[in-house]
Structure formats: structure tokens, C-alpha cells
Coordinates of C-alpha atoms in Angstrom, one line a residue:
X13 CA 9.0 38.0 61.2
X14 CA 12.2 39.1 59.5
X15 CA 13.9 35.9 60.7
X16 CA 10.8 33.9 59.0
X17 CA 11.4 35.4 55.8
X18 CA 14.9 34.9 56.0
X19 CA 14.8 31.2 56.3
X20 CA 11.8 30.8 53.9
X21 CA 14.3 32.6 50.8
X22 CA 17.0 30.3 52.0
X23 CA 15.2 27.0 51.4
X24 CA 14.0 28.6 48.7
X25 CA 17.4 29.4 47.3
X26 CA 18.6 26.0 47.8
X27 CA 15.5 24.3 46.3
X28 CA 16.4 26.4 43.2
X29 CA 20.3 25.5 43.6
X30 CA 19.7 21.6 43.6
X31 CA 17.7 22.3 40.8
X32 CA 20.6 23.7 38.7
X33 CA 22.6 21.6 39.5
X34 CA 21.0 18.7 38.8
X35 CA 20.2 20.0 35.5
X36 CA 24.2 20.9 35.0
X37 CA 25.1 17.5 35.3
X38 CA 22.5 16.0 33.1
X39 CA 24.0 18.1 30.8
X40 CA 27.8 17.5 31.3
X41 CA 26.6 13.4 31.2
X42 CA 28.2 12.0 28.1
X43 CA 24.9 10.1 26.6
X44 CA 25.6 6.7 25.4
X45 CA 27.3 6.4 22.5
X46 CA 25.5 5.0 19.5
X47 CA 27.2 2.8 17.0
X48 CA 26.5 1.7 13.6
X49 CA 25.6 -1.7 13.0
X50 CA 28.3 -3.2 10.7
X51 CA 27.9 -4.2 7.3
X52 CA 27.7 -7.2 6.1
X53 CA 30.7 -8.1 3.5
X54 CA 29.9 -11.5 2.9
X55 CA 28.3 -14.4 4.2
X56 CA 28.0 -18.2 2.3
X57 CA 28.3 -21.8 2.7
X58 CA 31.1 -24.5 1.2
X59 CA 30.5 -26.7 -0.7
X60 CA 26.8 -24.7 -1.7
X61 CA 25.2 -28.2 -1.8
X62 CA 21.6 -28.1 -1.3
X63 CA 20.6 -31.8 -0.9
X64 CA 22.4 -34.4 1.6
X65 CA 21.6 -37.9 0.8
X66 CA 22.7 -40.6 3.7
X67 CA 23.1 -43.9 3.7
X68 CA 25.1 -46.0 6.4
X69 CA 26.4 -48.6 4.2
X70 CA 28.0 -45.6 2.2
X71 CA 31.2 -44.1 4.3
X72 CA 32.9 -41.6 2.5
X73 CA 30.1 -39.3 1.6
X74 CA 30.5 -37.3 4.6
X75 CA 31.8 -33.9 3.6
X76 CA 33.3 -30.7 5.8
X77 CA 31.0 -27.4 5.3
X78 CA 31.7 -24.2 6.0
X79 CA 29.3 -21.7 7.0
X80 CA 30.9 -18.1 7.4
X81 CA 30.2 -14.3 8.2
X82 CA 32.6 -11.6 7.3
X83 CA 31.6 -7.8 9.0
X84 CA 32.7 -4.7 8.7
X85 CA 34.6 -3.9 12.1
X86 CA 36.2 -0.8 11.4
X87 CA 34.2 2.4 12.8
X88 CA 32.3 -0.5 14.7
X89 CA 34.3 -0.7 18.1
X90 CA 32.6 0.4 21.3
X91 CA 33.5 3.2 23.4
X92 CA 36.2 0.3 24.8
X93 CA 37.8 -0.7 21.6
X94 CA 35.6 -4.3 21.2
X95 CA 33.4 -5.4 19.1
X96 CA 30.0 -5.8 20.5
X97 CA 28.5 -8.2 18.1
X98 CA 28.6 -11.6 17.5
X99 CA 28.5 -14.8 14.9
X100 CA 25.2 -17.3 15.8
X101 CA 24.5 -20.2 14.1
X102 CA 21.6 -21.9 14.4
X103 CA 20.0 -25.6 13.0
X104 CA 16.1 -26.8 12.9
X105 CA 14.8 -30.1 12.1
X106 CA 12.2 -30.1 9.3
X107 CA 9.5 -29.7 12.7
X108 CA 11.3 -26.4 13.1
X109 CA 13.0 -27.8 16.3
X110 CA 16.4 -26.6 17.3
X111 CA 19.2 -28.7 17.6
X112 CA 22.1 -26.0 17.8
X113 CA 22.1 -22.6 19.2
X114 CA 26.2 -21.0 19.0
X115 CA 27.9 -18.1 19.2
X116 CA 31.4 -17.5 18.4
X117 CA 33.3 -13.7 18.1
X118 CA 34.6 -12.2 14.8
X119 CA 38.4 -12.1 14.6
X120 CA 40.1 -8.7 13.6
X121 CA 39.4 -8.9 10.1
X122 CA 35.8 -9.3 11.2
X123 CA 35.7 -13.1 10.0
X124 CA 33.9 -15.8 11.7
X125 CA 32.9 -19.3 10.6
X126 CA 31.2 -22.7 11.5
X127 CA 32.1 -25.8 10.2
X128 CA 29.3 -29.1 10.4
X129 CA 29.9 -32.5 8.8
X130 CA 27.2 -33.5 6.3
X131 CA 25.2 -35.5 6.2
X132 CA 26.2 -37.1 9.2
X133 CA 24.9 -34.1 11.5
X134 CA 20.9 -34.4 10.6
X135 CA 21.5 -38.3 11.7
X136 CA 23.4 -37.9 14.7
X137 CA 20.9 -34.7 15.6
X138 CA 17.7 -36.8 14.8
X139 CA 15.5 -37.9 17.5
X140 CA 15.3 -41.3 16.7
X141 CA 18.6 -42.7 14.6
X142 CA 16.7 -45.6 13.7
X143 CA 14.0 -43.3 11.6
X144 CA 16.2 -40.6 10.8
X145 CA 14.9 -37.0 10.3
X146 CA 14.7 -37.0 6.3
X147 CA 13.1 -33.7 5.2
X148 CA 14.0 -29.8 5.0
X149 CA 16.4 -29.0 7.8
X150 CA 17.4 -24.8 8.2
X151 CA 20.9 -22.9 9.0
X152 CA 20.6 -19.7 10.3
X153 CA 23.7 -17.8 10.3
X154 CA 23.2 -14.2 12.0
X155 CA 25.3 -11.2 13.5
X156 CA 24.0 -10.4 17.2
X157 CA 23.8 -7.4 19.2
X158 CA 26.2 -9.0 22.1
X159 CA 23.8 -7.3 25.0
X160 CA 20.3 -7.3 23.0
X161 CA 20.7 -11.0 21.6
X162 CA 18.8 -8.6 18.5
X163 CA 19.9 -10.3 14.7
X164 CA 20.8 -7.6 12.7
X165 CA 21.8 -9.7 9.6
X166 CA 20.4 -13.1 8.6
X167 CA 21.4 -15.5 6.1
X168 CA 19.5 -18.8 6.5
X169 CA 19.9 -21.9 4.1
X170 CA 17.2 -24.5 3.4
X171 CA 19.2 -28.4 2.6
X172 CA 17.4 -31.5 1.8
X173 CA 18.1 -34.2 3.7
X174 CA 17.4 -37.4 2.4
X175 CA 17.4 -41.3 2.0
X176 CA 20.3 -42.5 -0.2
X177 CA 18.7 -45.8 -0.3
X178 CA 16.1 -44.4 -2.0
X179 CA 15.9 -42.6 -5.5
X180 CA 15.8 -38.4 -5.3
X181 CA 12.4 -37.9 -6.6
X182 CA 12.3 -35.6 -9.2
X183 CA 11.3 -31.3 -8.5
X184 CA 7.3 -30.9 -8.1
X185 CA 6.3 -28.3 -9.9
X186 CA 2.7 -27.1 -11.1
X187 CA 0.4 -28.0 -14.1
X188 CA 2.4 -26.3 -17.1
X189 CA 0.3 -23.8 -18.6
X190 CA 1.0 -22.1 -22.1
X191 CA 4.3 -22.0 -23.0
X192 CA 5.4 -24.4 -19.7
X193 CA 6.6 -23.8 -16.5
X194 CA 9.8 -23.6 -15.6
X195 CA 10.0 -23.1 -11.5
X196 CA 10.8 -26.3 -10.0
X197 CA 9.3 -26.2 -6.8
X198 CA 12.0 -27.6 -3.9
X199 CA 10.8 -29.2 -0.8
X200 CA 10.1 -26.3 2.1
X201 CA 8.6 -27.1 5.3
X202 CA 8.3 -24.8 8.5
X203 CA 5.5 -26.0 11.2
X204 CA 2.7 -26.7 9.2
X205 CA 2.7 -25.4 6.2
X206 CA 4.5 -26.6 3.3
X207 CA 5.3 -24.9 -0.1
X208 CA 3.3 -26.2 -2.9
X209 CA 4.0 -24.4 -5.7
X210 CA 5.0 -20.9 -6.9
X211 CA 6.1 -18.9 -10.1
X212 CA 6.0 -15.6 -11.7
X213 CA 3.3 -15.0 -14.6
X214 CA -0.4 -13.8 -15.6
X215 CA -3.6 -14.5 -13.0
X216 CA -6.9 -14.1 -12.6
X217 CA -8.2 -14.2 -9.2
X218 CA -12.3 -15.8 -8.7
X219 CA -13.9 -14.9 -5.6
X220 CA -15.9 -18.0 -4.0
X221 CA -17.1 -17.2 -0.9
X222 CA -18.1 -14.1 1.2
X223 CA -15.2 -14.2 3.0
X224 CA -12.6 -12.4 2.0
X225 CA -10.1 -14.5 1.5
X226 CA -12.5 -16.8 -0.4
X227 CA -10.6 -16.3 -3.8
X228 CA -9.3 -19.1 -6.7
X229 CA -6.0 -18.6 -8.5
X230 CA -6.3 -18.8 -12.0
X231 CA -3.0 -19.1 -13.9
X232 CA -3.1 -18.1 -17.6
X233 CA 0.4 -18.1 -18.2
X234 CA 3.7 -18.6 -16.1
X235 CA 7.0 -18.2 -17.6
X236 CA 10.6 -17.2 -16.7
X237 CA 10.1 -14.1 -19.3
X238 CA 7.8 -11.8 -20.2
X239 CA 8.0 -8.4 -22.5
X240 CA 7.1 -5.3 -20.8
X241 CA 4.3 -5.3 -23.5
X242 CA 2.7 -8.1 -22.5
X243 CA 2.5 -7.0 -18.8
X244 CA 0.6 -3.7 -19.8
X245 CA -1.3 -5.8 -22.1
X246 CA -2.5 -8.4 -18.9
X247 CA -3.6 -5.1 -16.8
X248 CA -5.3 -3.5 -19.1
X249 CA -7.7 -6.6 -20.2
X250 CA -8.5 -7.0 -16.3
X251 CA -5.4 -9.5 -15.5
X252 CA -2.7 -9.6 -12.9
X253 CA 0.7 -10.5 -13.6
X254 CA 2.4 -11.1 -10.4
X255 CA 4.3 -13.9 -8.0
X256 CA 2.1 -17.1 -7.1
X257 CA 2.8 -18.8 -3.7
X258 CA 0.7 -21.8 -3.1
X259 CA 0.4 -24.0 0.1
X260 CA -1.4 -26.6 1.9
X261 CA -5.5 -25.7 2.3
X262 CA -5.5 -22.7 5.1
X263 CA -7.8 -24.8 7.3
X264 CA -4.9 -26.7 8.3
X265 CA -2.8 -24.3 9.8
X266 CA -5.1 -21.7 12.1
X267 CA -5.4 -21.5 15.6
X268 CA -7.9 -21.4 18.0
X269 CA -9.4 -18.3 17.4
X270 CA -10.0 -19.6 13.8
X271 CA -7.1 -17.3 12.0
X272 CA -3.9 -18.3 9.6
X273 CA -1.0 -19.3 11.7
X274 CA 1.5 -18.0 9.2
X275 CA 1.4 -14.1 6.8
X276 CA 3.7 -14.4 3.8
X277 CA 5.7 -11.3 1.8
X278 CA 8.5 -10.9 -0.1
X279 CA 12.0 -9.1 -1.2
X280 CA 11.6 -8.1 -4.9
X281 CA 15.4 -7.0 -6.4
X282 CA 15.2 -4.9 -8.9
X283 CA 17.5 -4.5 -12.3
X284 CA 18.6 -1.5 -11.2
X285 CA 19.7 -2.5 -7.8
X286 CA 16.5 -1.2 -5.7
X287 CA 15.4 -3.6 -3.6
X288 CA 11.4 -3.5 -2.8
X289 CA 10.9 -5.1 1.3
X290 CA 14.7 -4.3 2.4
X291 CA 13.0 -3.4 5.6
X292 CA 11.5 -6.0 7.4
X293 CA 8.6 -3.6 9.3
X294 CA 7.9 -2.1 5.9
X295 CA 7.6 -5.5 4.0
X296 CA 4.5 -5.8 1.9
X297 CA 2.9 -9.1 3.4
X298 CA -0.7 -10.9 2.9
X299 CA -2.5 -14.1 4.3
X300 CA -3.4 -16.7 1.7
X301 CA -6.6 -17.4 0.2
X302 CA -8.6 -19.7 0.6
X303 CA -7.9 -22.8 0.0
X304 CA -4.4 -21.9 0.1
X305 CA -2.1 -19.8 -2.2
X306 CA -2.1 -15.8 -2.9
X307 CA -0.1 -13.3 -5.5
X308 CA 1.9 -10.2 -5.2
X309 CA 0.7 -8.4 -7.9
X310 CA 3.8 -6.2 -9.6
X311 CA 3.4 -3.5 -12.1
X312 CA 6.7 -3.6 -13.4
X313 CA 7.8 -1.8 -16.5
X314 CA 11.5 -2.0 -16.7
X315 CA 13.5 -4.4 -18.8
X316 CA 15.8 -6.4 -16.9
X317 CA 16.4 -9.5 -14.4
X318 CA 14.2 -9.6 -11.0
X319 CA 14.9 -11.6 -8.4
X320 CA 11.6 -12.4 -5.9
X321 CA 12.5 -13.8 -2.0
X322 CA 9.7 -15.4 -0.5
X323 CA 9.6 -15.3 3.1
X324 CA 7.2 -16.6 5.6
X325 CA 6.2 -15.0 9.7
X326 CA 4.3 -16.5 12.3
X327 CA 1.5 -14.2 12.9
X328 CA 1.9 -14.0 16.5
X329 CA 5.3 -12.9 17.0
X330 CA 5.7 -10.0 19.4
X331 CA 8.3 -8.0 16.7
X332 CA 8.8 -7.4 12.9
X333 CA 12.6 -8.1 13.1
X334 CA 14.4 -9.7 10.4
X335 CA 14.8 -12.7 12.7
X336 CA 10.7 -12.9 12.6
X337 CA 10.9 -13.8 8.8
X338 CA 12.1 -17.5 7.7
X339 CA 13.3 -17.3 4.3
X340 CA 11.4 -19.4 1.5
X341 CA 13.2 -19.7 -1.1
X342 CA 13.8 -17.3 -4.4
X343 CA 12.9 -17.4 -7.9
X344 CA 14.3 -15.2 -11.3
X345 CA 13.0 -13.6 -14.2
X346 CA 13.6 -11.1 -16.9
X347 CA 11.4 -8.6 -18.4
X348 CA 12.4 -7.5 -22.1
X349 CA 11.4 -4.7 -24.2

């Protein structure tokens, strides 16, 4: 019996050993190491040449340009001393197909850059030379997590590419209303919608339908300034003064369970230097009405210059990355006393 009990507190005693020890070393395991993602110093594009006209009789208005990144390596190294992050650059047609996908390192001063020739790059990367690509095409420049492929910055740039045989047609913009309008409206395309119209000013919003979304913009008066006063003045009488963002009819973009393709929001920089929707998963974003436009109301009662980013998602991506957003395009404008 004695020699039963014996045995019994030894596998008992060794059960309890293993246990320790297992615990010791969990506890002597260095955990990974977690790094900062590096700051972004700079980032830009040379020339900063929005539109590309092309024409093949003309042969010297091809032009180098420079796409670049500059990081913050320092405090950024790995456990090994390297840098685990890379510079991607990335090109769409105006269908939102991709015709380059590469990555290059940083150097040590954390520089990296990407050099295309313009305009001859949309022709030689358009499916059929002989009916080139004309139209919107996008640069994405990011910084990548080497092992999560994850963008942690984005920069992206919207250039027109167009027929030099033809005359540029001059910027759409909307009925002016009041005291005029002065947001040109530049060509944007991504899938199927495309940007009709924006600006910043005073609304009124009709509802139509029973749907929700079944809601006319009214505008009562867009301008690149408005006095605080006036702004007050709009919300009290039942008003909203706010960002308009207008698009094809929503019936044209929804999928087969009936529902918008696309959700829209915004980065609103402040005079101050706060900047509202910094974080992508925080972002205030909102379908459009129907037929197709929406506003981001803002209460705003500091003087200053604002700067409003539109951006666009696809509603059915997995993640609310920064990659997830394309940007639109931006507008200013200055609120006085």
C-alpha cells in the first residue's frame, strides 16, 4: 500500500514539475519585439503635372517623373538591424485595372523613388495601342509591412491622360448658384462611379421617397468663403452647411443584393492642425442618396483655412485599412470672422 502511495506522489510531483517549468520558460521567452511604424517625412511627385496629353506625331513631350518616399528609419530597425518595410508603387487604368505592382527597399537615409516616362507609359500600358486608354489613370505610392504586405502610409495621385489631337475640354463644374461656384470639378473615375460634382456651402436636403436614402440636394449657396456668422445663421433657420459630393444615379453601381457598390467619407484638416478621419476605422463615411450625391454636414466655428479629402471604399472589403480607401480628390476653404 505504502509502495502505491509512493508512486502515486511521484507522478504527482512530476506532473507539478513539468508544469513549472513549462511555465518558467514562457516566462524567460523574449516576446516578439514590437516596432513602430516609421514616419512618413515626405512623399511627392516631379514634375506635379496632373494632365498628360499624347500624341504620336508629337516626340519630345515625353517627360521623366519621379515618384518618391522618404521614412523615418532611425528607431525603426528590427531586432537584426534591417529595415522591415518597403517602397510599393502601384498604376490602374481608368477601369481600375493594374498594370504595375513594385517594390523596391529604402536606402539608409530611408529614401526610395520610382521614376515612369509620361505620357508614353498609359500608351505603351493600354490594352489596345490603337484606342489608347484616355481617362483617369492612379499611382499609388505606399510603405509596406515587408512580412504582412499591410500599407501603412499611402499617397496616391489621380493624372489625366488624354488625346493631344484633341482640345482639353474645359473643368465641369455645377450650376453656379449665388455668388458662383468656384470648385472645378476634375475628371475621377474608379469602377463605376464617377465624380460629378462637389463643393463646400449651404443645403437643404428634400426627402422623396420612403426609402431612406430617398433625399434631393438642394444648394442655396456654395462658395470658397463663408463667415462664421453665416454658418450659425444657416443652422439656425433649418439649413446645412457642409461638403456636397455628387455622382452618377446610385442605380448604376449596386450589386446583386440591390445595395451601393461604393460608401464615401472624408479627411477634414483643420486650421489649427487637427485633422478629423486621420484614422481610417474611425472615418465618418455615408452611402449616397438617391439619385446620387450626399453632404457631410460640418458645424464649424473657427476662422481659418480647411482642407476637405474625399475618399471613396468598396463596401465589400474585408478591412478598414488605409489601403481600403482610394483618394478622391480635395478641395479648400476659409471661414472668417
Amino acid at each position: 500500500m505504502n509502495g502505491v502511495i509512493s508512486d502515486i506522489t511521484v507522478k504527482g510531483f512530476f506532473k507539478q514539475s513539468m508544469v513549472l517549468f513549462a511555465a518558467i520558460v514562457c516566462l524567460l521567452t523574449p516576446a516578439p519585439a514590437v516596432y513602430a511604424q516609421p514616419a512618413l517625412l515626405d512623399a511627392g511627385m516631379s514634375p506635379d503635372r496632373a494632365v498628360w496629353a499624347f500624341d504620336r506625331d508629337v516626340h519630345d513631350a515625353a517627360k521623366d517623373v519621379r515618384f518618391w518616399m522618404r521614412v523615418q528609419r532611425q528607431g525603426n530597425l528590427n531586432q537584426y538591424g534591417t529595415f522591415d518595410y518597403y517602397f510599393r508603387v502601384r498604376v490602374f487604368r481608368p477601369d481600375s485595372s493594374e498594370v504595375w505592382n513594385t517594390q523596391y527597399g529604402f536606402n539608409e537615409q530611408g529614401y526610395s523613388e520610382q521614376t515612369f516616362t509620361f505620357p508614353n507609359f498609359f500608351y505603351d500600358r493600354s490594352p489596345d495601342r490603337r484606342s489608347p486608354s484616355f481617362g483617369t489613370w492612379r499611382v499609388r505610392t505606399a510603405v509596406v509591412e515587408k512580412d504582412t504586405k499591410r500599407e501603412v502610409s499611402v499617397k496616391e495621385y489621380s493624372l489625366q491622360f488624354i488625346d493631344g489631337k484633341k482640345p482639353a475640354p474645359p473643368p465641369t463644374a455645377g450650376p453656379a448658384v449665388g455668388s458662383g461656384k468656384p470648385f472645378p470639378v476634375p475628371r475621377f473615375q474608379y469602377g463605376k462611379w464617377v465624380l460629378k460634382d462637389w463643393g463646400i456651402g449651404i443645403y437643404d436636403e428634400v426627402v422623396t421617397g420612403n426609402n431612406t436614402y430617398d433625399r434631393e440636394i438642394k444648394e442655396l449657396n456654395s462658395r470658397d468663403t463663408f463667415s462664421v456668422k453665416e454658418v450659425m445663421n444657416a443652422w439656425s433657420k433649418g439649413h446645412k452647411f457642409g461638403a456636397l459630393l455628387a455622382g452618377p444615379p446610385v442605380k448604376t453601381y449596386i450589386n446583386s443584393n440591390n445595395m451601393p457598390l461604393y460608401l464615401f467619407g472624408y479627411i477634414l484638416k483643420r486650421p489649427g492642425g487637427e485633422i478629423d478621419g486621420r484614422n481610417p476605422q474611425h472615418r465618418v463615411s455615408q452611402y449616397c442618396n438617391n439619385p446620387g450625391s450626399l453632404i457631410f454636414p460640418f458645424d464649424l466655428r473657427k476662422p481659418g483655412r480647411y482642407r476637405l479629402e474625399f475618399l471613396l471604399r468598396e463596401r465589400d472589403r474585408p478591412s478598414w485599412e488605409e489601403s481600403s480607401w482610394v483618394p478622391i480628390g480635395g478641395i479648400d476653404f476659409t471661414l472668417t470672422e
